[in-house]
Short mmCIF file of C-alpha atoms and ligand atoms in Angstrom, two decimals:
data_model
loop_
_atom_site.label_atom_id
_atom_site.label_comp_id
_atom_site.label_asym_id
_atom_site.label_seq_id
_atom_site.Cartn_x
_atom_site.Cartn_y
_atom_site.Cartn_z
CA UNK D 1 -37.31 -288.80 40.46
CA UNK D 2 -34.48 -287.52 38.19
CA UNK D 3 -32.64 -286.05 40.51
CA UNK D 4 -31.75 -289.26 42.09
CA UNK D 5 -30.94 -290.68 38.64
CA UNK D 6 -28.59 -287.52 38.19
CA UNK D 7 -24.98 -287.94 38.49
CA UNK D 8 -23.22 -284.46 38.28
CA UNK D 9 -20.93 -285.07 35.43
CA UNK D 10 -18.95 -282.31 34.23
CA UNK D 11 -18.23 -281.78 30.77
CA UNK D 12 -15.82 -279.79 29.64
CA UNK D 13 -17.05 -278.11 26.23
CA UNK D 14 -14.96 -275.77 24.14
CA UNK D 15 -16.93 -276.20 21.09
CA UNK D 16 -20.17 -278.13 20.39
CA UNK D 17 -20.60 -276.99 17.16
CA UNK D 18 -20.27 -278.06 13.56
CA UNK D 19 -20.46 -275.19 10.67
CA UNK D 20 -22.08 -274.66 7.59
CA UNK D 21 -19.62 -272.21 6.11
CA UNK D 22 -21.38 -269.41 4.47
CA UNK D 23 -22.55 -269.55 0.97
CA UNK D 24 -22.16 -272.55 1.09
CA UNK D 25 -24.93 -275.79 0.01
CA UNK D 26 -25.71 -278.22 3.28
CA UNK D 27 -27.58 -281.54 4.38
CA UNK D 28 -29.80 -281.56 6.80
CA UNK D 29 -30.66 -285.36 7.58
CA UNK D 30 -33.88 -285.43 10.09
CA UNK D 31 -33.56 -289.33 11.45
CA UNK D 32 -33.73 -291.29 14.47
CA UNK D 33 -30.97 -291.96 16.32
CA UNK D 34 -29.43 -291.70 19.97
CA UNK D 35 -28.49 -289.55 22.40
CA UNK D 36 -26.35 -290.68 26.08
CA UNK D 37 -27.79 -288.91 28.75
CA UNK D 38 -25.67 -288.24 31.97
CA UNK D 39 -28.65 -289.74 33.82
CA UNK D 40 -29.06 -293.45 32.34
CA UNK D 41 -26.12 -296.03 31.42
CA UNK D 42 -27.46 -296.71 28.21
CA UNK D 43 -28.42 -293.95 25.57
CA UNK D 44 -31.78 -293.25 24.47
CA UNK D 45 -33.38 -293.42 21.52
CA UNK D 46 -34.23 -289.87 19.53
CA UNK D 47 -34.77 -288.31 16.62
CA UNK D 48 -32.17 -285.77 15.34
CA UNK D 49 -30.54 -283.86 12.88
CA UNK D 50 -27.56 -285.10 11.12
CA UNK D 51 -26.80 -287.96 13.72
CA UNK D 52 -26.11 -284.68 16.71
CA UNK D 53 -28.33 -283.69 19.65
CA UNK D 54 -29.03 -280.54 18.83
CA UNK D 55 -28.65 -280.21 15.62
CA UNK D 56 -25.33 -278.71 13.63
CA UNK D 57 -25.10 -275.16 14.09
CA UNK D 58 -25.84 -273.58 10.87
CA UNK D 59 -23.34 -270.55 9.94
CA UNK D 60 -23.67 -268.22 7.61
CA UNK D 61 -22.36 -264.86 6.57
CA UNK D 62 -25.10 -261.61 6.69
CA UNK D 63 -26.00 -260.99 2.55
CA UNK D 64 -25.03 -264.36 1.42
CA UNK D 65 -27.74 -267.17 0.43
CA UNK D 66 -27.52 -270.18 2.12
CA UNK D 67 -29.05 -273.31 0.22
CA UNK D 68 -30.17 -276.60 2.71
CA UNK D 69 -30.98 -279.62 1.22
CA UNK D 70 -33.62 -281.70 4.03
CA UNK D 71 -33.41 -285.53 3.31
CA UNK D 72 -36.35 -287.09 5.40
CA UNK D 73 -35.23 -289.77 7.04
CA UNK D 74 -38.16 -290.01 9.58
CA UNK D 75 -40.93 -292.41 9.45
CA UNK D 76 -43.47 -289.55 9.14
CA UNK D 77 -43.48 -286.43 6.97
CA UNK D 78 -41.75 -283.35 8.40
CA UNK D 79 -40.59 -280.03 7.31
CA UNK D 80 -38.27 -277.11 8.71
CA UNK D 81 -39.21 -273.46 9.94
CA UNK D 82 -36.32 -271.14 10.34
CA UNK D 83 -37.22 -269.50 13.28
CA UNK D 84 -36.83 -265.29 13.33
CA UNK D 85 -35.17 -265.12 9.64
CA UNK D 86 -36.85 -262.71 7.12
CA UNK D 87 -36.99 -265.02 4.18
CA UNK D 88 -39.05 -265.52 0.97
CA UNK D 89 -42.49 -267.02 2.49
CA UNK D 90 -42.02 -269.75 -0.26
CA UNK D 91 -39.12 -271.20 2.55
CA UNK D 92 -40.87 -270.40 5.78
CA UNK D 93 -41.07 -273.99 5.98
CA UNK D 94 -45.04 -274.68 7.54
CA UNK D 95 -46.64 -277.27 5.52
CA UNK D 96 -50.46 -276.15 4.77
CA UNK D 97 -49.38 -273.18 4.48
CA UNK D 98 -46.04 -272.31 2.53
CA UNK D 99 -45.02 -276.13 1.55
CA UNK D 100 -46.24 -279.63 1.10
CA UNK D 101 -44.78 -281.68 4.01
CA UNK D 102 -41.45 -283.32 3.04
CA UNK D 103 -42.06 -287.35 2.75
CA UNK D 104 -40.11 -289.59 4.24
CA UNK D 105 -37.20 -290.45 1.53
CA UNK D 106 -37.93 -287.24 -0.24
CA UNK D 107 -36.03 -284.29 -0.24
CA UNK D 108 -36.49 -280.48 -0.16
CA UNK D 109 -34.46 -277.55 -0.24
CA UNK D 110 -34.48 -274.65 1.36
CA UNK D 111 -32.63 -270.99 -0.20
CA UNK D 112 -32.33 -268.80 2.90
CA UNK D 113 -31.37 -265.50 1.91
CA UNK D 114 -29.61 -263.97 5.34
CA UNK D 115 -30.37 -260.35 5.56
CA UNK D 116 -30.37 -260.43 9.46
CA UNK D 117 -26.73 -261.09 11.58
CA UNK D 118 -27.86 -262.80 14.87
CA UNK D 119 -29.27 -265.29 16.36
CA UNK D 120 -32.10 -267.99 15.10
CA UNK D 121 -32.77 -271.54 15.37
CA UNK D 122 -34.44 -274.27 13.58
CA UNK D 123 -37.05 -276.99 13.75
CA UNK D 124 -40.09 -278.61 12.39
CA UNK D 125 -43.74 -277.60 11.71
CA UNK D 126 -45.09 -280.46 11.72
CA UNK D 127 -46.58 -283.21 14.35
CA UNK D 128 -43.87 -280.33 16.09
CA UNK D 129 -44.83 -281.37 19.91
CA UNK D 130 -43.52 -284.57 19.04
CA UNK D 131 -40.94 -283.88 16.27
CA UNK D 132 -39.33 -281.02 18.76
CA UNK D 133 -39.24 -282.83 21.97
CA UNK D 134 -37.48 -286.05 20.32
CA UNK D 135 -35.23 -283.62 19.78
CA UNK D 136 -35.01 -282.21 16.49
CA UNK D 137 -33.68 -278.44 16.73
CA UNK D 138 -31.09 -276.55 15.88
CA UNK D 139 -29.04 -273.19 15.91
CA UNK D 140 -28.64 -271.11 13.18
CA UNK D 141 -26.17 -268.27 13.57
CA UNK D 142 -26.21 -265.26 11.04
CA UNK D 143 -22.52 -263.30 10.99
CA UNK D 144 -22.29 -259.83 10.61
CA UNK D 145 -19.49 -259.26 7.51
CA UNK D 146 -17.35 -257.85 10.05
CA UNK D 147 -16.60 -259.86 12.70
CA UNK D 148 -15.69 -258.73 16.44
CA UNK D 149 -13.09 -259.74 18.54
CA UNK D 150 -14.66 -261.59 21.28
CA UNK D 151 -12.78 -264.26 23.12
CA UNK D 152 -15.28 -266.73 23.07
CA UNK D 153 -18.59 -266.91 20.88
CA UNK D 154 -20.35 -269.69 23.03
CA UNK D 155 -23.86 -270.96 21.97
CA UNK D 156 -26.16 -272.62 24.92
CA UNK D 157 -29.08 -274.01 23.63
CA UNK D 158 -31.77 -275.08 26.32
CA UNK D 159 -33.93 -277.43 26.30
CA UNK D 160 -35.81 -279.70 28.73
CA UNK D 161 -36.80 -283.52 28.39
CA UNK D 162 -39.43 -286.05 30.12
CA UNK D 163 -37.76 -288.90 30.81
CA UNK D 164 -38.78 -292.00 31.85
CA UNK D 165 -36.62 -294.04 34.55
CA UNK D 166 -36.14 -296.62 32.04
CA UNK D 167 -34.40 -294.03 29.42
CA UNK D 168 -36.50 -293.49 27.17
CA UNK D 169 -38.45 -289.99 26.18
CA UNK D 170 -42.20 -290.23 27.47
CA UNK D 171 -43.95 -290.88 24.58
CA UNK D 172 -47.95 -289.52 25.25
CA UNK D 173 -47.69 -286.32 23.54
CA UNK D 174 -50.53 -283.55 24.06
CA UNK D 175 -52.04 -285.14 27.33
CA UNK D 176 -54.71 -283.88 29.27
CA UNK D 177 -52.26 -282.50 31.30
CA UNK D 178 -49.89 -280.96 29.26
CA UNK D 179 -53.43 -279.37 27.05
CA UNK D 180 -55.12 -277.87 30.29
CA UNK D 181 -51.35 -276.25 31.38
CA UNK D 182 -48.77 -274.78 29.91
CA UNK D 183 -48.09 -277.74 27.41
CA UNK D 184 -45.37 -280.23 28.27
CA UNK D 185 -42.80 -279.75 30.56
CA UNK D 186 -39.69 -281.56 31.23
CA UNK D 187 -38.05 -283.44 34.43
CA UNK D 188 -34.45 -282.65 33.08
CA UNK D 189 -33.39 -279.54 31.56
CA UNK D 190 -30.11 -279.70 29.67
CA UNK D 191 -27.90 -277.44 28.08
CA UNK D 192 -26.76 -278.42 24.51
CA UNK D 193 -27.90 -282.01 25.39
CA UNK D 194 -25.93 -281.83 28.53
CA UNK D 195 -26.56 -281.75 31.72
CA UNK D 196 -25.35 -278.94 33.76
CA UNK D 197 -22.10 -278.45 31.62
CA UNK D 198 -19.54 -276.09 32.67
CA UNK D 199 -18.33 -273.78 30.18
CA UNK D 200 -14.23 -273.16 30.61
CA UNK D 201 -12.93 -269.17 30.46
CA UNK D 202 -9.95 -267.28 31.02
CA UNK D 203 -10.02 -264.46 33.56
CA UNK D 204 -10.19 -260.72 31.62
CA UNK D 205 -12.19 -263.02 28.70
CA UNK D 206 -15.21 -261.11 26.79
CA UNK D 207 -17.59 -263.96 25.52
CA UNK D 208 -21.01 -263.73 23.55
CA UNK D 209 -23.23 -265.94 25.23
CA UNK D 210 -26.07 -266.71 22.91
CA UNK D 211 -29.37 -268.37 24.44
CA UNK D 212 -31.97 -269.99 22.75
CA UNK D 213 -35.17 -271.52 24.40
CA UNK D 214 -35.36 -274.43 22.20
CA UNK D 215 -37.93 -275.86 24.86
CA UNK D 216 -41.22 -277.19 23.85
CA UNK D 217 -43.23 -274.90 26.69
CA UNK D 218 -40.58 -274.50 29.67
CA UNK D 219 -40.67 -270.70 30.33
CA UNK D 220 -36.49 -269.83 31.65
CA UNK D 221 -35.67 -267.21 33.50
CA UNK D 222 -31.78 -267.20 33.70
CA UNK D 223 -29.51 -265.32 36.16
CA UNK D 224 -25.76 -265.45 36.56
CA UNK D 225 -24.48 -265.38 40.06
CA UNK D 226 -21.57 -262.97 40.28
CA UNK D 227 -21.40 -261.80 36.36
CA UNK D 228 -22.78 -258.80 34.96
CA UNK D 229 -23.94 -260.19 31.71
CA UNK D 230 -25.45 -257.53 29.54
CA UNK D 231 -27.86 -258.16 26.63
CA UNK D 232 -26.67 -257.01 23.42
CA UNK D 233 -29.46 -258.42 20.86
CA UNK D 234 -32.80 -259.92 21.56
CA UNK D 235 -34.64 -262.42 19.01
CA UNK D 236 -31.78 -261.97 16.95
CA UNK D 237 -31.47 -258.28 16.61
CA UNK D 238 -29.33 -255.79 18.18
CA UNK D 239 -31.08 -253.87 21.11
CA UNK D 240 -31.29 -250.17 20.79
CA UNK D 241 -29.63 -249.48 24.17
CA UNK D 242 -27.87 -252.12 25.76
CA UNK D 243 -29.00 -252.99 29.56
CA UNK D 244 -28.06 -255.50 32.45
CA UNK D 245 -29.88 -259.25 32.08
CA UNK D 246 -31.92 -259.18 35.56
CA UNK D 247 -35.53 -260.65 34.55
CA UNK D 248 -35.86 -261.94 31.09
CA UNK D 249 -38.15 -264.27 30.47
CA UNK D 250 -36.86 -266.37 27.81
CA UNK D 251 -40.20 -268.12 26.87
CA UNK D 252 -39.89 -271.00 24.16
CA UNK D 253 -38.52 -269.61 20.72
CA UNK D 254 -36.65 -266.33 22.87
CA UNK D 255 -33.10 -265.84 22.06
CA UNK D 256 -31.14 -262.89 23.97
CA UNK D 257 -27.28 -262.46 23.12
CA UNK D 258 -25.30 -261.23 26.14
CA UNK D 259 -21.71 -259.55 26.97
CA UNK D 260 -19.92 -260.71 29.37
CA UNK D 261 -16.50 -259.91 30.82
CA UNK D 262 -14.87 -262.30 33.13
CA UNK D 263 -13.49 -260.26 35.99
CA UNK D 264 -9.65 -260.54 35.95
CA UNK D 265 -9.36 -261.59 39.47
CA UNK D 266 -11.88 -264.23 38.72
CA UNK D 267 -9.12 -266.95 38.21
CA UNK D 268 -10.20 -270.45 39.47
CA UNK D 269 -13.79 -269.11 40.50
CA UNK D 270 -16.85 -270.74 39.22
CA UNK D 271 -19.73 -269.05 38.20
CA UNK D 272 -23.03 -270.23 38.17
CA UNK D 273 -26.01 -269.80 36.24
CA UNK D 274 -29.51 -270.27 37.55
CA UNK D 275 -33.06 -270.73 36.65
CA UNK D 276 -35.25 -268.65 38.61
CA UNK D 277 -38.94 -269.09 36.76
CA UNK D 278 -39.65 -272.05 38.39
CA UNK D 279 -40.47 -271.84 42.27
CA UNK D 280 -37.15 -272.98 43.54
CA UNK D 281 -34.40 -272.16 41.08
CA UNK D 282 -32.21 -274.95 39.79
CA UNK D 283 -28.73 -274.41 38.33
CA UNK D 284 -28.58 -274.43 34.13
CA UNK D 285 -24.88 -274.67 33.81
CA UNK D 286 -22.04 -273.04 35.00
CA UNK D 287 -18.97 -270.98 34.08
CA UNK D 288 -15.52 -271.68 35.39
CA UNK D 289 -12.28 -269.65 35.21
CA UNK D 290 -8.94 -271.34 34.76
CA UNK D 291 -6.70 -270.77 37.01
CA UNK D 292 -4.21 -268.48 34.82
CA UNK D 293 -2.95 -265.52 34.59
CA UNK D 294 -5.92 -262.84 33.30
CA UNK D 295 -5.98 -262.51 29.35
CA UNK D 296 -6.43 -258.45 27.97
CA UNK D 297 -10.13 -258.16 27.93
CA UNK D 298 -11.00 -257.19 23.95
CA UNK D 299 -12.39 -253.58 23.81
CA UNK D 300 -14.83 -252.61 21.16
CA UNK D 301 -18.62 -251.52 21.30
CA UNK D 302 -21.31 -253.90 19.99
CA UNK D 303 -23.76 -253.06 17.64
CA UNK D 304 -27.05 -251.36 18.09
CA UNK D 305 -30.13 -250.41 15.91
CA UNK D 306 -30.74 -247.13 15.47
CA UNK D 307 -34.36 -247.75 16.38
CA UNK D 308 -35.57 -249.86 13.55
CA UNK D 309 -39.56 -249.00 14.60
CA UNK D 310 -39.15 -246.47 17.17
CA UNK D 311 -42.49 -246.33 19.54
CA UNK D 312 -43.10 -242.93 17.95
CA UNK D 313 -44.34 -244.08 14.62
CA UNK D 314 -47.50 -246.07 15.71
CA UNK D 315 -48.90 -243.42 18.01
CA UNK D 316 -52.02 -242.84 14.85
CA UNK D 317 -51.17 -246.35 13.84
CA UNK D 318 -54.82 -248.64 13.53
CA UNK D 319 -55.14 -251.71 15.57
CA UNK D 320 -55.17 -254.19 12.63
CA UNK D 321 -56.06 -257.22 14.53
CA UNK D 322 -57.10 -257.89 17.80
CA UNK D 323 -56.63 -261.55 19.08
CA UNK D 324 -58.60 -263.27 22.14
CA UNK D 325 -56.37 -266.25 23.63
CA UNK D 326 -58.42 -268.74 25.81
CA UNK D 327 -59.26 -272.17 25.79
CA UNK D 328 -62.72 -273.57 24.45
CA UNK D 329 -63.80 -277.39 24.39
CA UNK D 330 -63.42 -279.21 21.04
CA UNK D 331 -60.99 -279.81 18.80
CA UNK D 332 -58.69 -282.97 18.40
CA UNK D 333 -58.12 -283.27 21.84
CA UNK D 334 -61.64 -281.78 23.76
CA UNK D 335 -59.71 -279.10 24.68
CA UNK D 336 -58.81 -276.21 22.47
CA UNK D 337 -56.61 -273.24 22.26
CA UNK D 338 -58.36 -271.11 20.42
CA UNK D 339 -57.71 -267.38 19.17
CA UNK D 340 -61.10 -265.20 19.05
CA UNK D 341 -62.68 -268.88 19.77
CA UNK D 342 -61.39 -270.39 16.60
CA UNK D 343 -59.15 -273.53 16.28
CA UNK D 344 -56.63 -274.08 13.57
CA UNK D 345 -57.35 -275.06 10.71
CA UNK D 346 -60.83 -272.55 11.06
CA UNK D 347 -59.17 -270.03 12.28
CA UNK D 348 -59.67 -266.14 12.52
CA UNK D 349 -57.19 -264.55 9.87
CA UNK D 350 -55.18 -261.10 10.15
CA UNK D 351 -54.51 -259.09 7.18
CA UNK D 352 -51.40 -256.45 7.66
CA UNK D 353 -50.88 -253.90 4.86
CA UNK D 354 -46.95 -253.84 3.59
CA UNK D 355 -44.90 -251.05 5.08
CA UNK D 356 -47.40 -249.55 7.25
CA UNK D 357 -46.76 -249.13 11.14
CA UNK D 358 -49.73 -251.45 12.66
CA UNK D 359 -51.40 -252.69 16.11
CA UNK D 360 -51.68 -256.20 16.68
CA UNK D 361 -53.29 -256.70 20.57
CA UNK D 362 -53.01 -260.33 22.01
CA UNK D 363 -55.47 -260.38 24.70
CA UNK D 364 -54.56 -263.70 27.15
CA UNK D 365 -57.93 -264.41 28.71
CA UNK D 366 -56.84 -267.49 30.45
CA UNK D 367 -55.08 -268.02 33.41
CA UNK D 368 -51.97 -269.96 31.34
CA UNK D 369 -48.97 -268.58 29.54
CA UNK D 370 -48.82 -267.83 25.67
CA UNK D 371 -45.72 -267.29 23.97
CA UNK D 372 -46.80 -266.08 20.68
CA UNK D 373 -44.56 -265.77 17.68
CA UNK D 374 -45.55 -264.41 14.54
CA UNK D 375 -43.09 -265.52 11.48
CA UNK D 376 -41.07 -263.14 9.24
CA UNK D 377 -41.08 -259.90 10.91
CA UNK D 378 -39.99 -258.05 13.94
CA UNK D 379 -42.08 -256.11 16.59
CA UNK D 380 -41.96 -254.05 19.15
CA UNK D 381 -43.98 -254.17 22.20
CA UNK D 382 -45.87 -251.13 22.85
CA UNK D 383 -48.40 -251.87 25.79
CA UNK D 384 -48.88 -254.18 28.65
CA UNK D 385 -51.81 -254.28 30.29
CA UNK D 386 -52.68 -251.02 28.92
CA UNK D 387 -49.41 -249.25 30.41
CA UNK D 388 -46.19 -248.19 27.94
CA UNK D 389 -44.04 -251.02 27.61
CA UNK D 390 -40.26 -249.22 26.90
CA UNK D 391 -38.55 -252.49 25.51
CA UNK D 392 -35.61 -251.05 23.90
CA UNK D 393 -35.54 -253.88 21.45
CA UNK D 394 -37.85 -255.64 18.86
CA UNK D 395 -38.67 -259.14 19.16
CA UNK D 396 -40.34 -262.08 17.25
CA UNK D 397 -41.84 -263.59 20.54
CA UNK D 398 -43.74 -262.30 22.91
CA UNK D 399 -44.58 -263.99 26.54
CA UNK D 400 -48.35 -263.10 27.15
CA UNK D 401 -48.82 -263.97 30.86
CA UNK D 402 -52.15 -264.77 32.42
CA UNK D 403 -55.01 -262.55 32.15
CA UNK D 404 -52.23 -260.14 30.09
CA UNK D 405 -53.10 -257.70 26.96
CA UNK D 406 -50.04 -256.61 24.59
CA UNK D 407 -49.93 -254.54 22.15
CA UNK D 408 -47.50 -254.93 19.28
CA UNK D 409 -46.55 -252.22 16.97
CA UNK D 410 -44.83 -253.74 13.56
CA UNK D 411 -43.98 -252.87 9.97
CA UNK D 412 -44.09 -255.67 8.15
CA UNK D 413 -41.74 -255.97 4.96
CA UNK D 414 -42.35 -258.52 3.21
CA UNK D 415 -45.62 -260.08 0.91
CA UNK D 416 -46.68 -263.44 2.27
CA UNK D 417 -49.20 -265.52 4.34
CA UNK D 418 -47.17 -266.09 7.95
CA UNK D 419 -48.22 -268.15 10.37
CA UNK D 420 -48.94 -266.51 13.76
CA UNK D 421 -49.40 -268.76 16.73
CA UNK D 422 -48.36 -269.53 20.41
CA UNK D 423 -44.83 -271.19 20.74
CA UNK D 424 -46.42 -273.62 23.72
CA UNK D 425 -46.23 -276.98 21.35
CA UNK D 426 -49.34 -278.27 22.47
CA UNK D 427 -51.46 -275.22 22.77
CA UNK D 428 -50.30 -274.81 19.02
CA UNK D 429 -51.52 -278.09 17.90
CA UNK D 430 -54.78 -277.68 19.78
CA UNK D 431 -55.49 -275.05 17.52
CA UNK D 432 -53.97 -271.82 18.39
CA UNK D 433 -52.62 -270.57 15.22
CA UNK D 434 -53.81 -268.20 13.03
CA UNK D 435 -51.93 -266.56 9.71
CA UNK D 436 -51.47 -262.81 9.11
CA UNK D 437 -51.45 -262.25 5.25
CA UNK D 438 -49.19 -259.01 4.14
CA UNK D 439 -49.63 -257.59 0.99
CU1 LIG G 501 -50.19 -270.97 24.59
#
């Protein structure tokens, strides 16, 4: 249906973004608003932060405290989770659990203390199926204190929208259909709001290309035709040992940072990058290469960690918490998501002890997909399906596929109650999500 709405328009994007510089105090104004979709003549109505689909990209320097000031200017109360940052629990931002919801008219602010350089993102906890898909979200971008010379640092947030003919954003949230799959998908998938935008380079150029699934359940799994595009950080962290991108699946809340050098006999190619998760692959966006003489490609190595929880350490570790994902009748909806047969709010609570290398085992006995995220720490994934997972690289989500067991290993750091619970919007809100209290 949307593909005969689709004109091809090509945008030509340098920079989408608008920074916070670091240090320094922000607004962030949740409201309604609109957004012009290639698609329709008219632009549809939204809900966004500060007046831009996505949201401003938030900057800040690695060490520095960052201090955002939400002003609710939605109809309904909200609040804002700061996906993959190690922060004080107190600013986690999940009402119920670290905060009152923010009112509408009311403000609250949020002290992010940035001990992490990478990548993260933003975006309510609240009525979140809804509040995410009208498209409130947002990068948030943590710099290192020394910076590296790439040629481009480009940000590609994806996301995916169901539209109606008419221009507007389908408006039954949590359907039948969306509850007994794998939540809402969209009909149009767009790139920082765009549609298929092509991204301009010099030949001999070395750009960071940071990803972030900002979808509400879309699962991508990206490829780049004729680039080697190596991933440098995953979730936000360096990787321990970099390796070529050739099946990630960047399920909803994933962020992977990639290298890429733009061959210098590339000049006046176009590149293009795919999505291959779905059963026939679609193009995302796509990179093309002035036609100009090739730039000196920047040399330098990127950062790694020097295995922040190598495998080693949780070979005697316990298995603090095992969790059963499947869906049960009942619930708000009839149909739940349930973890060990609970839905949130009665849920089945973990308990992780401070500093100690720990099991956590998500067992996905249900034929649907569960990304599940657990807030303010890293892990590492140990065991799939009962065979030695060798991720060189920690993560904050974790794609459990159907009929899957994983085994995390993690050390958590610091004292809280963080909620734990699948990224899918509506399997969330039908109840799966749990908290894991550290102390
Ligand atoms: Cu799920």
């Amino acid at each position: 249906m949307l593909a005969r709405l689709t004109a091809v328009l090509f945008i030509m994007i340098s920079s989408l973004t608008v920074s916070a510089n670091a240090g320094e105090r922000m607004q962030l104004i949740p409201q309604q608003g609109l957004h012009q979709f290639p698609f329709f003549d008219t632009p549809t109505p939204v809900w966004n932060y500060n007046g831009q689909i996505p949201g401003p990209t938030i900057r800040g320097k690695v060490g520095s405290t960052l201090t955002v000031d939400v002003l609710n200017r939605l109809a309904e109360p909200t609040s804002v989770h700061w996906h993959g940052l190690r922060i004080d629990n107190a600013m986690d931002g999940v009402p119920g659990v670290t905060q009152d919801p923010i009112q509408p008219g009311d403000t609250f602010t949020y002290h992010l203390k940035l001990i992490d350089a990478g990548t993260f993102w933003y975006h309510p906890h609240l009525n979140a199926g809804e509040q995410l898909e009208r498209g409130l979200k947002g990068v948030l971008i943590v710099d290192p204190s020394e910076k590296l010379p790439w040629s481009q640092d480009l940000i590609w947030l994806l996301d995916d929208w169901r539209l109606q003919k008419e221009g507007t954003i389908y408006s039954r949230f949590n359907t039948h259909g969306d509850l007994m799959h794998d939540g809402r998908w969209g009909n149009a998938v767009t790139v920082n709001g765009k549609s298929k935008p092509e991204f301009l380079v010099s030949p001999g150029e070395r750009i960071r290309l940071r990803l972030v699934n900002g979808a509400n359940a879309r699962v991508f799994l990206p490829t780049f035709d004729g680039l080697t595009a190596k991933v440098i950080a995953v979730d936000g962290r360096p990787v321990s040992a970099t390796f070529p991108l050739k099946t990630f699946y960047l399920s909803p809340g994933n962020r992977i940072d990639l290298d890429i050098t733009i061959p210098v006999d590339a000049a006046g190619k176009t590149f293009s990058v795919s999505d291959h998760f779905t059963r026939k692959p679609f193009p995302v966006a796509s990179i093309k290469v002035k036609n100009e003489k090739a730039t000196k490609t920047p040399t330098f190595d990127t950062p790694t960690a020097e295995n922040y929880i190598p495998a080693a350490i949780f070979e005697k570790a316990n298995v603090a918490k095992t969790w059963d994902l499947n869906a049960i009748s009942g619930g708000q909806y009839g149909i739940g998501w349930s973890l060990n047969q609970k839905l949130w709010p009665d849920a089945d609570l973990g308990d992780l002890a401070i500093g100690r290398p720990q099991k956590i085992v998500f067992k996905n006995s249900s034929s649907r997909l569960h990304p599940m995220h657990i807030h303010g720490v890293f892990f590492r994934v140990l065991e799939r399906n009962g065979k030695i997972a060798a991720e060189p690289f920690t993560r904050d989500t974790v794609l459990v596929g159907p009929r899957e067991s994983v085994t995390i290993g993690l050390v958590p750091e610091h004292n809280g109650i963080w909620l734990t619970h699948c990224h899918i919007q509506s399997h969330a809100e039908a109840g799966m999500m749990t908290t894991v209290t550290v102390e």
